[in-house]
XYZ file of C-alpha atoms in Angstrom:
335
model
C 0.852 25.762 -40.648
C 2.763 26.273 -37.374
C 4.283 23.216 -35.793
C 3.043 22.068 -32.376
C 5.365 22.837 -29.462
C 5.207 19.164 -28.441
C 6.304 16.294 -30.663
C 3.484 13.820 -31.091
C 4.283 10.178 -30.381
C 4.178 7.789 -33.330
C 1.548 5.640 -31.627
C -1.739 6.770 -30.184
C -0.973 9.179 -27.316
C -1.618 7.825 -23.836
C -2.499 9.509 -20.576
C 1.117 8.909 -19.505
C 2.284 10.938 -22.523
C -0.053 13.751 -21.531
C 1.178 13.724 -17.925
C 4.824 13.760 -19.055
C 4.260 16.656 -21.445
C 2.339 18.645 -18.836
C 4.906 17.900 -16.136
C 2.402 16.371 -13.724
C 1.685 12.915 -12.349
C -0.510 10.441 -14.212
C -2.978 10.599 -11.333
C -3.385 14.358 -11.685
C -3.715 14.099 -15.467
C -6.443 11.513 -14.960
C -8.344 13.822 -12.596
C -8.268 16.604 -15.186
C -9.317 14.424 -18.125
C -12.214 13.025 -16.097
C -13.274 16.549 -15.051
C -13.121 15.344 -11.461
C -12.481 17.465 -8.386
C -8.984 17.741 -6.943
C -6.969 19.776 -9.467
C -6.195 23.487 -9.511
C -7.175 25.709 -12.425
C -3.510 26.061 -13.363
C -3.005 22.295 -13.439
C -6.165 21.820 -15.516
C -4.964 24.354 -18.061
C -1.566 22.660 -18.399
C -3.014 19.175 -18.803
C -5.715 20.256 -21.273
C -3.127 22.112 -23.352
C -0.816 19.083 -23.397
C -3.699 16.800 -24.412
C -4.627 19.116 -27.282
C -1.020 19.337 -28.488
C -0.636 15.565 -28.481
C -4.051 14.855 -29.965
C -4.951 12.717 -26.985
C -8.398 11.107 -26.924
C -9.511 9.134 -23.836
C -10.086 5.419 -24.364
C -13.779 5.025 -23.589
C -13.406 1.343 -22.707
C -10.588 1.950 -20.228
C -12.455 4.944 -18.824
C -15.477 2.754 -18.234
C -13.385 0.221 -16.347
C -11.738 2.915 -14.260
C -15.042 4.513 -13.349
C -15.486 1.791 -10.747
C -13.763 2.522 -7.451
C -10.774 0.239 -6.947
C -11.231 0.215 -3.166
C -7.505 0.618 -2.567
C -5.953 3.097 -0.142
C -2.343 4.143 0.299
C -0.565 4.478 3.645
C 2.789 6.166 4.270
C 4.766 5.241 7.375
C 8.309 5.502 8.724
C 10.168 2.179 8.946
C 12.015 3.036 12.167
C 8.940 3.931 14.232
C 7.241 1.052 16.124
C 3.995 3.020 16.585
C 3.650 3.345 12.814
C 3.758 -0.433 12.434
C 0.989 -0.781 15.026
C -1.120 1.817 13.236
C -0.597 0.091 9.881
C -1.725 -3.214 11.389
C -4.832 -1.548 12.832
C -5.514 0.096 9.466
C -5.371 -3.317 7.799
C -8.006 -4.580 10.236
C -10.243 -1.573 9.604
C -9.736 -1.853 5.842
C -10.643 -5.545 5.811
C -13.859 -4.801 7.640
C -14.736 -2.060 5.147
C -13.765 -4.106 2.092
C -10.654 -2.125 1.152
C -7.074 -3.056 0.356
C -4.024 -1.123 1.528
C -0.797 -0.307 -0.299
C 2.072 0.716 1.968
C 4.537 3.440 1.051
C 7.433 3.059 3.482
C 9.879 5.882 4.139
C 13.337 5.662 5.669
C 16.962 6.661 5.278
C 16.958 5.768 1.588
C 13.413 6.707 0.596
C 11.833 10.107 1.259
C 8.188 10.743 2.002
C 7.387 12.761 -1.103
C 8.550 9.921 -3.331
C 6.397 7.466 -1.381
C 3.352 9.737 -1.701
C 3.874 10.266 -5.425
C 4.204 6.528 -5.978
C 0.942 5.839 -4.154
C -0.851 8.605 -6.071
C 0.429 7.284 -9.400
C -0.708 3.792 -8.409
C -4.315 5.006 -8.531
C -5.176 4.742 -4.846
C -8.485 6.357 -3.899
C -6.917 8.212 -0.963
C -3.706 8.265 1.063
C -3.342 8.123 4.845
C -0.085 9.836 5.843
C 1.164 8.839 9.308
C 3.118 11.617 11.077
C 3.989 13.389 7.843
C 7.109 15.567 7.927
C 6.238 17.428 4.730
C 5.205 21.051 4.726
C 1.514 21.920 4.543
C 2.085 23.270 1.032
C 3.727 20.039 -0.135
C 0.880 17.922 1.254
C -1.647 20.257 -0.370
C 0.024 19.631 -3.741
C -0.301 15.890 -3.244
C -3.927 16.400 -2.205
C -4.586 18.000 -5.589
C -3.971 14.563 -7.095
C -5.588 12.316 -4.504
C -7.337 12.954 -1.151
C -4.948 12.895 1.819
C -5.707 12.159 5.476
C -3.074 13.161 8.024
C -2.632 10.939 11.075
C -1.040 12.276 14.285
C -0.322 15.719 12.849
C -2.583 18.731 12.385
C -2.182 20.003 8.819
C -3.974 23.067 7.490
C -6.657 22.253 4.877
C -6.026 18.493 5.250
C -8.356 16.176 7.186
C -6.401 15.363 10.362
C -6.864 12.472 12.804
C -5.095 13.297 16.055
C -4.236 12.203 19.573
C -4.893 14.710 22.360
C -1.192 15.291 23.065
C -1.842 17.762 25.880
C -4.041 15.290 27.758
C -1.285 12.688 27.597
C 1.367 15.028 28.979
C -0.978 16.278 31.699
C -1.636 12.705 32.794
C 2.103 12.021 33.049
C 2.807 15.176 35.055
C -0.121 14.534 37.402
C 1.051 10.956 37.965
C 4.597 12.070 38.788
C 3.350 14.742 41.183
C 1.257 12.094 42.943
C 4.423 10.007 43.260
C 6.027 12.932 45.097
C 8.174 14.405 42.329
C 8.663 18.168 42.337
C 11.576 18.623 39.892
C 10.672 17.457 36.409
C 12.687 17.310 33.182
C 11.228 17.046 29.694
C 13.500 15.444 27.081
C 12.404 17.385 24.025
C 11.774 15.748 20.649
C 13.371 18.545 18.631
C 11.748 19.030 15.226
C 9.859 15.724 15.275
C 6.120 15.655 14.612
C 4.214 16.348 17.888
C 7.342 17.606 19.679
C 6.107 21.195 19.846
C 2.699 20.159 21.196
C 4.197 17.973 23.920
C 6.765 20.608 24.884
C 4.092 23.297 25.140
C 1.776 21.021 27.107
C 4.589 20.244 29.566
C 5.297 23.923 30.168
C 1.625 24.786 30.610
C 0.967 21.873 32.969
C 3.951 22.746 35.163
C 2.945 26.439 35.175
C -0.486 25.517 36.518
C 1.123 24.182 39.684
C 2.008 27.792 40.581
C 5.526 27.036 41.728
C 4.872 23.774 43.553
C 6.690 21.967 40.739
C 9.604 23.055 38.575
C 9.985 21.874 35.016
C 12.983 22.200 32.697
C 13.098 21.371 28.984
C 16.256 19.659 27.724
C 16.984 19.768 23.988
C 17.314 16.209 22.684
C 15.611 14.349 19.837
C 13.162 11.562 19.006
C 15.590 8.624 19.091
C 17.728 6.713 21.563
C 21.059 8.245 20.574
C 19.970 11.883 20.835
C 18.238 11.251 24.143
C 21.228 9.369 25.588
C 23.666 12.116 24.636
C 21.450 14.855 26.088
C 20.703 12.963 29.291
C 24.306 11.907 29.770
C 25.510 15.521 29.522
C 22.754 16.662 31.909
C 23.707 14.122 34.570
C 27.391 15.004 34.277
C 26.806 18.713 34.885
C 23.761 18.862 37.171
C 24.354 18.399 40.907
C 22.172 15.957 42.824
C 20.411 18.583 45.002
C 19.081 20.441 41.934
C 18.698 17.808 39.272
C 15.297 16.460 38.258
C 13.891 13.412 39.993
C 11.677 12.461 37.057
C 12.169 12.553 33.286
C 9.370 12.818 30.720
C 10.890 11.639 27.444
C 9.391 12.745 24.138
C 8.604 9.151 23.174
C 9.474 5.579 24.145
C 12.601 5.482 21.986
C 13.924 8.600 23.705
C 13.047 7.048 27.066
C 15.289 4.074 26.240
C 18.192 6.444 25.665
C 17.469 8.224 28.929
C 17.321 4.934 30.833
C 20.733 3.941 29.470
C 22.281 7.241 30.553
C 20.711 6.990 34.007
C 21.982 3.438 34.412
C 25.466 4.493 33.278
C 25.419 7.226 35.928
C 24.740 4.595 38.605
C 21.271 5.860 39.500
C 18.348 3.601 40.329
C 15.041 3.770 38.438
C 12.547 4.761 39.787
C 13.918 5.272 43.320
C 16.395 8.018 42.370
C 15.022 9.048 38.998
C 11.705 8.075 37.419
C 11.292 7.894 33.628
C 8.235 8.064 31.386
C 7.712 7.669 27.648
C 4.962 8.351 25.152
C 3.214 6.014 22.629
C 3.312 2.818 24.744
C 5.107 1.041 21.908
C 6.486 -2.486 22.037
C 9.637 -1.059 23.654
C 7.686 0.192 26.660
C 6.105 -3.213 27.212
C 9.385 -5.149 27.337
C 9.787 -6.763 30.768
C 13.273 -5.368 31.384
C 12.178 -1.839 30.368
C 8.798 -1.764 32.155
C 8.183 1.825 31.061
C 5.333 4.036 32.193
C 3.968 5.544 28.992
C 0.979 7.152 27.323
C -0.985 4.736 25.172
C -2.369 6.230 21.967
C -5.730 4.736 20.972
C -4.430 2.932 17.895
C -7.743 1.260 17.091
C -9.798 4.456 17.263
C -7.203 6.399 15.260
C -7.153 3.766 12.518
C -10.941 3.502 12.339
C -11.330 7.278 12.103
C -8.595 7.634 9.476
C -10.078 4.894 7.305
C -13.547 6.423 7.566
C -12.207 9.831 6.534
C -10.269 8.349 3.616
C -13.190 6.333 2.250
C -15.808 9.076 2.551
C -13.650 12.067 1.580
C -14.757 13.654 4.858
C -13.282 17.041 5.716
C -14.018 16.526 9.414
C -11.006 15.594 11.507
C -11.092 14.124 15.000
C -9.068 14.026 18.206
C -8.782 10.937 20.398
C -7.996 10.642 24.091
C -4.888 8.682 25.111
C -4.522 6.528 28.222
C -1.804 6.489 30.885
C -0.209 3.069 31.443
C 1.730 2.907 34.730
C 4.657 0.528 35.033
C 7.805 0.049 37.093
C 9.804 2.975 35.716
C 7.779 5.315 37.960
C 6.407 2.981 40.628
C 8.739 0.731 42.624
C 7.901 -2.945 42.506
C 6.515 -4.248 45.789
C 8.869 -6.872 47.246
């Protein structure tokens, strides 16, 4: 009798043994063994084959307990982004109202997003809300085979996406600066950051619609203070006063802080000689000594929509209008 290609454990095989043998997560193995939706045909074949080789039989008592929804959702967020903390807080409020618990999967310099997502999937969460995911569409689709995924603040193909109308926010900033008399604008680009391409494109299109009344340049920078400071500092060193921009639209509030530091170092006054705007209206923007004009994302509406999508497995995404908040970085304080 031919030997099995997999060595059977001495004790009764568990779902974890099946997942390990098949090379998939426990969550995906569970989906297959329950004949639930969310796994590809290839994954089903691998898991079923591993279960047969190991002689795995589902525990009917455990299966009965697991058949009840655990009402727990996962959330991935980046530790260094203030807006993510605000969104997580709003998600907690929405989850409490709906009777759900949240498990956070934080990402940062020492923990990548894929690991955070896999951990939340293996923890048995009903769905995962990914805030500003940097993963490829293909990578997120693989995670979505294990557990439903909702993408916040980034449009992802075949994934339910809850978005801010980025173009509307940029248009509001440009219109405000034009009303303040600015005709030479500079966009501090966010590089490869999520939403950077949308904001860059919206800036170019909005300036183009002025038919030459306003000029707009895009300066390569990045989504943090250091990148923005370096880019802005170099710009101010090489651009003569008669041709340099009189207003700067930074990719986000963190980039705006870097720009403000460079402008201050150059001895220029804000907003009299150079106005500055941000995006997100984070806690940084609201600091009294920063007083930054910024675009406020509708955190409450975004959180409510994301939670609704995650708890109903809805495939319908949504887009939410932001709001311009005008402060002293573009409008001089009246004496």
